[in-house]
PDB file of C-alpha atoms in Angstrom:
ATOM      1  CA  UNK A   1      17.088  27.102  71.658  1.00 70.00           C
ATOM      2  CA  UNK A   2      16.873  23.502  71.210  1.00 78.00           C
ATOM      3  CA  UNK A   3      13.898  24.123  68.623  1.00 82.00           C
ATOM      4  CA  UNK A   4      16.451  26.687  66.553  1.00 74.00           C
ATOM      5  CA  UNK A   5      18.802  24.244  66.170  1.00 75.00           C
ATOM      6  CA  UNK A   6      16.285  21.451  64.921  1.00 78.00           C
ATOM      7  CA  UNK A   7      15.084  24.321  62.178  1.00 79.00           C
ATOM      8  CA  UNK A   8      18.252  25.195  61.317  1.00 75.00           C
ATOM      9  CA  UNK A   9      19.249  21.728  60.752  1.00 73.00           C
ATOM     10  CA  UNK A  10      16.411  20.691  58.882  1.00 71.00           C
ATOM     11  CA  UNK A  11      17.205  23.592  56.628  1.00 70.00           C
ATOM     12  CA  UNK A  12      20.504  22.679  55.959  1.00 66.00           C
ATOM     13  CA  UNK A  13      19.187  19.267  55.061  1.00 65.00           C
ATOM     14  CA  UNK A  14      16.723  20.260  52.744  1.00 58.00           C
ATOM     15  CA  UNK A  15      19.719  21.974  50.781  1.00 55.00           C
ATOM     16  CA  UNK A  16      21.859  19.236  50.519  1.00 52.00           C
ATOM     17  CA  UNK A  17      18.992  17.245  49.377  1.00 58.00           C
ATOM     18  CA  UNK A  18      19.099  16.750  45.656  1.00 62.00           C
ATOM     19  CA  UNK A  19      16.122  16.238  43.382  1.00 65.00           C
ATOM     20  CA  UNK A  20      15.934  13.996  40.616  1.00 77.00           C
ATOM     21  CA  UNK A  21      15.400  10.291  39.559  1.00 82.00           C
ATOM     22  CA  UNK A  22      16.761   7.428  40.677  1.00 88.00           C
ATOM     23  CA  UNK A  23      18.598   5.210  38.280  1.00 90.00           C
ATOM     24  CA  UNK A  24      15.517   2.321  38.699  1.00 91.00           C
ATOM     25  CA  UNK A  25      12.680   5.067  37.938  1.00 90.00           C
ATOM     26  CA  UNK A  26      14.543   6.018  34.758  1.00 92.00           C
ATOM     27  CA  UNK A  27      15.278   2.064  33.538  1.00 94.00           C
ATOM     28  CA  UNK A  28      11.024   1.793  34.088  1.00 94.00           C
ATOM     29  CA  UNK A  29      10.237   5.046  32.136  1.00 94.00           C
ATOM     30  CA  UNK A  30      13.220   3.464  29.371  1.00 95.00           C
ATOM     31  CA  UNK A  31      11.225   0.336  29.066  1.00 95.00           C
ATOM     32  CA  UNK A  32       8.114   1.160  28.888  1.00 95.00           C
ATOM     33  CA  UNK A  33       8.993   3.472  26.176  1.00 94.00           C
ATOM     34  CA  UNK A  34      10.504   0.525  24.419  1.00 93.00           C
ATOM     35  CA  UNK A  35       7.548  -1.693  25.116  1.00 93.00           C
ATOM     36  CA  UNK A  36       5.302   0.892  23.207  1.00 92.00           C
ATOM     37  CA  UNK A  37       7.399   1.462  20.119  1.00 90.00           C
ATOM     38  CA  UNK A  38       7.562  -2.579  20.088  1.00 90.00           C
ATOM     39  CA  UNK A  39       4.072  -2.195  19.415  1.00 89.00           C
ATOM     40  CA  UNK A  40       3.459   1.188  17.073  1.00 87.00           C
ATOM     41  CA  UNK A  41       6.099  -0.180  14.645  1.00 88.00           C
ATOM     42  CA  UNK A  42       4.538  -3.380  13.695  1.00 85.00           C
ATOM     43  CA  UNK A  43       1.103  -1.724  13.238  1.00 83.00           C
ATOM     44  CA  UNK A  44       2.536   1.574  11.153  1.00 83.00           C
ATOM     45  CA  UNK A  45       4.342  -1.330   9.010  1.00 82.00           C
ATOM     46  CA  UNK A  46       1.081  -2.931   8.487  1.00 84.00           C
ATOM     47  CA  UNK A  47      -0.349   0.117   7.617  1.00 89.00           C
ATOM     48  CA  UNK A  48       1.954   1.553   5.037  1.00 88.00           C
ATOM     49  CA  UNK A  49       1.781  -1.803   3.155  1.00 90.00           C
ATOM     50  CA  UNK A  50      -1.970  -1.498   3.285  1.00 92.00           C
ATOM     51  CA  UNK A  51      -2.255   1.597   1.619  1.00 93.00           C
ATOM     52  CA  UNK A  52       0.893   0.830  -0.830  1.00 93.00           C
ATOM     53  CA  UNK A  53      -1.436  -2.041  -2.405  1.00 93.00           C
ATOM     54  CA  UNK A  54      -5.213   0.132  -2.013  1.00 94.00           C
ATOM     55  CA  UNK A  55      -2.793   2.614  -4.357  1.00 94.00           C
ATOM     56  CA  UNK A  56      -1.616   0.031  -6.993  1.00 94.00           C
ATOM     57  CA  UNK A  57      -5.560  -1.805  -6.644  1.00 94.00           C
ATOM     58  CA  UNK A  58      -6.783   1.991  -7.355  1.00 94.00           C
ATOM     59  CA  UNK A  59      -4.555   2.788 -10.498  1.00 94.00           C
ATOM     60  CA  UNK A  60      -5.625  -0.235 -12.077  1.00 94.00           C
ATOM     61  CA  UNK A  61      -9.388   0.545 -12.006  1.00 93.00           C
ATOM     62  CA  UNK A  62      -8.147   4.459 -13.068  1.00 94.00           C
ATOM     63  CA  UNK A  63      -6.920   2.603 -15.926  1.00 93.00           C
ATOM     64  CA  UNK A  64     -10.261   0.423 -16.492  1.00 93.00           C
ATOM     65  CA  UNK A  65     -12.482   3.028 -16.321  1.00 92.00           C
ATOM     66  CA  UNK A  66     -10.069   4.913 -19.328  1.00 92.00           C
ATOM     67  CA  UNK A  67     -10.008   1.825 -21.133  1.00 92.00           C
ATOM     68  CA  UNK A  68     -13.611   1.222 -21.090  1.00 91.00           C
ATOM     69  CA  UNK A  69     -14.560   4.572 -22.183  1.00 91.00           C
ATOM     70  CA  UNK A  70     -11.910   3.448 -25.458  1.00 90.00           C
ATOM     71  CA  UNK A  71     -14.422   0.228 -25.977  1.00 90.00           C
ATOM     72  CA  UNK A  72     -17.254   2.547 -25.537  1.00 89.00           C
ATOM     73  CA  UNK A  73     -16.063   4.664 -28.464  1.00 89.00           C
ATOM     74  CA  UNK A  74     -14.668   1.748 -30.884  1.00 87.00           C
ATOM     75  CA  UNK A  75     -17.119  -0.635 -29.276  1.00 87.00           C
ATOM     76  CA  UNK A  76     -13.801  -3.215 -28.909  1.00 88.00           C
ATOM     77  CA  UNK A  77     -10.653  -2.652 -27.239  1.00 90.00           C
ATOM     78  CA  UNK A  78      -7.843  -1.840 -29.365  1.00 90.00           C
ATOM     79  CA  UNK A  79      -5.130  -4.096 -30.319  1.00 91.00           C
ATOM     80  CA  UNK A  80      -2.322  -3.957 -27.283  1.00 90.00           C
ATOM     81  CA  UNK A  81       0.166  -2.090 -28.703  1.00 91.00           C
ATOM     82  CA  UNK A  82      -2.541   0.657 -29.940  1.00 91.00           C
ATOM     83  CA  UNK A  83      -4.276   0.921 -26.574  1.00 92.00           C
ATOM     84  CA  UNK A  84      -0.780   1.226 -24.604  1.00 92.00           C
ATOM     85  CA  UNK A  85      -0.380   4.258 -26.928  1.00 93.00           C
ATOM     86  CA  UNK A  86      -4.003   5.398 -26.658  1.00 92.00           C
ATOM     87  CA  UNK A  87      -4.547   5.054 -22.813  1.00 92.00           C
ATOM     88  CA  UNK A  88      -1.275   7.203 -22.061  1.00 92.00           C
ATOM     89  CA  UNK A  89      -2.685  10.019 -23.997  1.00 93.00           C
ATOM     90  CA  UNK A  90      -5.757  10.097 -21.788  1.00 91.00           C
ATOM     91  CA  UNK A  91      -4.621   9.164 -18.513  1.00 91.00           C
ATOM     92  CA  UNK A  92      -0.892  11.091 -18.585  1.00 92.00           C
ATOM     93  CA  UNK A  93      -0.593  10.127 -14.770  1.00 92.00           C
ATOM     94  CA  UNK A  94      -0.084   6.716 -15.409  1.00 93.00           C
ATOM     95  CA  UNK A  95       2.718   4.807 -17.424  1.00 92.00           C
ATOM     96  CA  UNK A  96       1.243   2.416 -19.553  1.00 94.00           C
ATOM     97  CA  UNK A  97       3.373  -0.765 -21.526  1.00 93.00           C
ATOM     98  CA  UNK A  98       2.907  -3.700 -23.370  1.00 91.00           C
ATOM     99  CA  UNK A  99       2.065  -7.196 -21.442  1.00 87.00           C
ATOM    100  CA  UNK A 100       5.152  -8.912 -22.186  1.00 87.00           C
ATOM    101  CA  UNK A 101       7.151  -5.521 -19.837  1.00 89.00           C
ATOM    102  CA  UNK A 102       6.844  -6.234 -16.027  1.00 89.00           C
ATOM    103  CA  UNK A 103       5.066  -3.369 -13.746  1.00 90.00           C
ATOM    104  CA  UNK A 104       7.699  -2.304 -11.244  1.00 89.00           C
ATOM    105  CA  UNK A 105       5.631   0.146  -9.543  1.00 88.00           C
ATOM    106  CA  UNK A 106       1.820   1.534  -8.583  1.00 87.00           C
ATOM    107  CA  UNK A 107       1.818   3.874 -11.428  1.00 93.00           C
ATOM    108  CA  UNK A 108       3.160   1.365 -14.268  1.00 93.00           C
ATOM    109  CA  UNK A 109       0.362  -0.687 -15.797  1.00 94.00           C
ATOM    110  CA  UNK A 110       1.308  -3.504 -17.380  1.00 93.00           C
ATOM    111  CA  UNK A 111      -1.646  -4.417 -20.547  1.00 92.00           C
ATOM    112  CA  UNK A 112      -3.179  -6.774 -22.626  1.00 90.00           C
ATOM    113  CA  UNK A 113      -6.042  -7.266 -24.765  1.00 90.00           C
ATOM    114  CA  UNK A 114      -7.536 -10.544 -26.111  1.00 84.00           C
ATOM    115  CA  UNK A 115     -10.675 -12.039 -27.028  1.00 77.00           C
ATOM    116  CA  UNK A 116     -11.688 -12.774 -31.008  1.00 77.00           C
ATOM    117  CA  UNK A 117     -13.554  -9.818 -30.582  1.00 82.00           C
ATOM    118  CA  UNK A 118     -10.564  -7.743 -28.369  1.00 85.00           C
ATOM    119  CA  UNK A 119     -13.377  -7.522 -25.633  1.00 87.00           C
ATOM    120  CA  UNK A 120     -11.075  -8.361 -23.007  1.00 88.00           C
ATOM    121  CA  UNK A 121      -8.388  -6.511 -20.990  1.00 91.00           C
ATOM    122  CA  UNK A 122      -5.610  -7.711 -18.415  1.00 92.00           C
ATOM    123  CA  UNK A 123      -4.210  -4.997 -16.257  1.00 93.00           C
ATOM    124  CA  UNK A 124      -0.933  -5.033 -13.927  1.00 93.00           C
ATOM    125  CA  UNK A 125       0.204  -3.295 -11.722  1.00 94.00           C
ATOM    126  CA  UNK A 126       3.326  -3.899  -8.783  1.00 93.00           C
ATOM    127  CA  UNK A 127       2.743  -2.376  -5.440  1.00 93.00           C
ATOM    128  CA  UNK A 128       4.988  -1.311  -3.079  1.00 90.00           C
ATOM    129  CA  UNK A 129       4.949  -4.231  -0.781  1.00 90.00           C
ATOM    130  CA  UNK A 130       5.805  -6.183  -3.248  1.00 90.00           C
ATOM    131  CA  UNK A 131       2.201  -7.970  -4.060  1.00 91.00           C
ATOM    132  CA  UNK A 132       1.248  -8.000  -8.223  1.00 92.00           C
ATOM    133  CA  UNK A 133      -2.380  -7.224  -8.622  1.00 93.00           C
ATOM    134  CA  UNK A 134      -4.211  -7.829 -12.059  1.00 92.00           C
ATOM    135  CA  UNK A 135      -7.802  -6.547 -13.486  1.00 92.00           C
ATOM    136  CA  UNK A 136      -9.487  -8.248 -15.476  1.00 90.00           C
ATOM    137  CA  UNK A 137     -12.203  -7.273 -17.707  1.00 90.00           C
ATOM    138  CA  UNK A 138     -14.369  -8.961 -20.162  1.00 88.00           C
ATOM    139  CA  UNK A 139     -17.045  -6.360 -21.956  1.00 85.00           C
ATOM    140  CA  UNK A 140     -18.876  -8.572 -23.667  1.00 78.00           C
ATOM    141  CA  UNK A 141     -22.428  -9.359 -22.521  1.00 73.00           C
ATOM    142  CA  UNK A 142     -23.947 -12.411 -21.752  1.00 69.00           C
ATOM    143  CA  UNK A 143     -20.401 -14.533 -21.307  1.00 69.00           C
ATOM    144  CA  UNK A 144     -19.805 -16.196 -18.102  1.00 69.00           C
ATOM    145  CA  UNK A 145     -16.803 -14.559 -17.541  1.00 74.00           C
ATOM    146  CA  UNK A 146     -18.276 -11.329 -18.369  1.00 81.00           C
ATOM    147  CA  UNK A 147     -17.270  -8.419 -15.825  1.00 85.00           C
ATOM    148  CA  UNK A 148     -14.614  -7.324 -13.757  1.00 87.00           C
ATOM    149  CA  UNK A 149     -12.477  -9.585 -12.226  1.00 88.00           C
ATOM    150  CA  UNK A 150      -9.676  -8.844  -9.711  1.00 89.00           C
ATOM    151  CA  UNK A 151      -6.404 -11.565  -8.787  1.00 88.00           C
ATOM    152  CA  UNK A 152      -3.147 -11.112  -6.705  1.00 87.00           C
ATOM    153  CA  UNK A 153       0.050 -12.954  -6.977  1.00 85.00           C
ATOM    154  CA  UNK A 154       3.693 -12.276  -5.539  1.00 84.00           C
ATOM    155  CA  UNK A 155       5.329 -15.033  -8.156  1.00 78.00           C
ATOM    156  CA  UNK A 156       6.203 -14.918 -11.484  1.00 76.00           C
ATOM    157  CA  UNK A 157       6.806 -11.057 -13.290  1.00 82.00           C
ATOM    158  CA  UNK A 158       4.203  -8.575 -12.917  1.00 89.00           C
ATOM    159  CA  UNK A 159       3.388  -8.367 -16.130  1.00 89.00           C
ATOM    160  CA  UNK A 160      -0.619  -8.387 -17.954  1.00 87.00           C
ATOM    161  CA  UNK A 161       1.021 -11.656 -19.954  1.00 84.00           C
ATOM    162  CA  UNK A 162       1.716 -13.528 -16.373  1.00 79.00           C
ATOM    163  CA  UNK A 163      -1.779 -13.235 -15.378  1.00 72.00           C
ATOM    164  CA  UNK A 164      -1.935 -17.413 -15.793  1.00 72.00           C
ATOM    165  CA  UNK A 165      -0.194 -17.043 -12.087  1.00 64.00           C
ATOM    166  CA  UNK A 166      -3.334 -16.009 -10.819  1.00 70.00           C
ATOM    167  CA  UNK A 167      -4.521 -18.995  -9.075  1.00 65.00           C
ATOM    168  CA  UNK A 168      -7.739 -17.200  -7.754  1.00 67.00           C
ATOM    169  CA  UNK A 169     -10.185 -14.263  -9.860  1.00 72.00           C
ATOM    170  CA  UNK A 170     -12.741 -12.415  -7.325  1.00 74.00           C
ATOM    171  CA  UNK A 171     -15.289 -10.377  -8.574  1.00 72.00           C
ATOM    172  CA  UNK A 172     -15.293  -6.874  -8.263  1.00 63.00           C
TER     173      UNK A 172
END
């Protein structure tokens, strides 16, 4: 008898019993949670403005490689005005202007040409973090600034006339 009633208590207590968290377990699971977004953000930021500028650094050798197959052909680069004009008619993806107009994006390309001989180029373009990346070329052969030369700012417009803000060239 005495074991019946112990059953049939225990039973009764096992109903009343409700499942579920406790207010401490669920603050834990809350922070942690925090703890790891505190982390992921930062990185994903980091991330995003990684590939914004490997986007703008990529357009500007897209519009290189067009531009040098114009010197191939004319065996100089065209005046400014006449390669803005000529390089948006073979690459239609990007939006090419004049070097005195400021780049405001990855796909705007900012332009200039120089040299006695027009056998130089200056290439702009504005990524989305914000960072101004120039290309410059120099075709001719045997000059010691001959090649491909690449330069970041984030002062001054981003514009192929502004490249004098470039206070360091690497070599591509």
């Amino acid at each position: 008898m005495i074991q019946a009633i112990q059953r049939r208590q225990a039973a009764r207590q096992g109903e009343d019993k409700q499942g579920g968290f406790t207010l401490i377990e669920l603050m834990v699971v809350v922070m942690i949670i925090a703890i790891l977004v505190g982390i992921a953000i930062p990185a994903f930021l980091g991330a995003r403005k990684r590939a914004q500028d490997t986007a703008s650094k990529s357009n500007l050798r897209n519009g290189l490689g067009t531009a040098q197959t114009i010197f191939t052909d004319n065996q100089a680069y065209l005046a400014t005005a006449a390669m803005v004009t000529a390089l948006g008619q073979e690459e239609p993806s990007l939006t090419f202007q004049a070097d005195t107009v400021a780049s405001t994006s990855a796909k705007q390309i900012s332009l200039a040409t120089s040299g006695s001989t027009l056998d130089t180029i200056i290439l702009a373009s504005k990524s989305g973090s914000g960072k101004c990346f120039f290309l410059r070329h120099v075709a001719t052969a045997g000059q010691a600034t001959s090649g491909s030369y690449m330069g970041t700012t984030t002062t001054g417009a981003c514009a192929a006339d502004q490249s004098a803000w470039v206070s360091h060239w690497a070599c591509l």
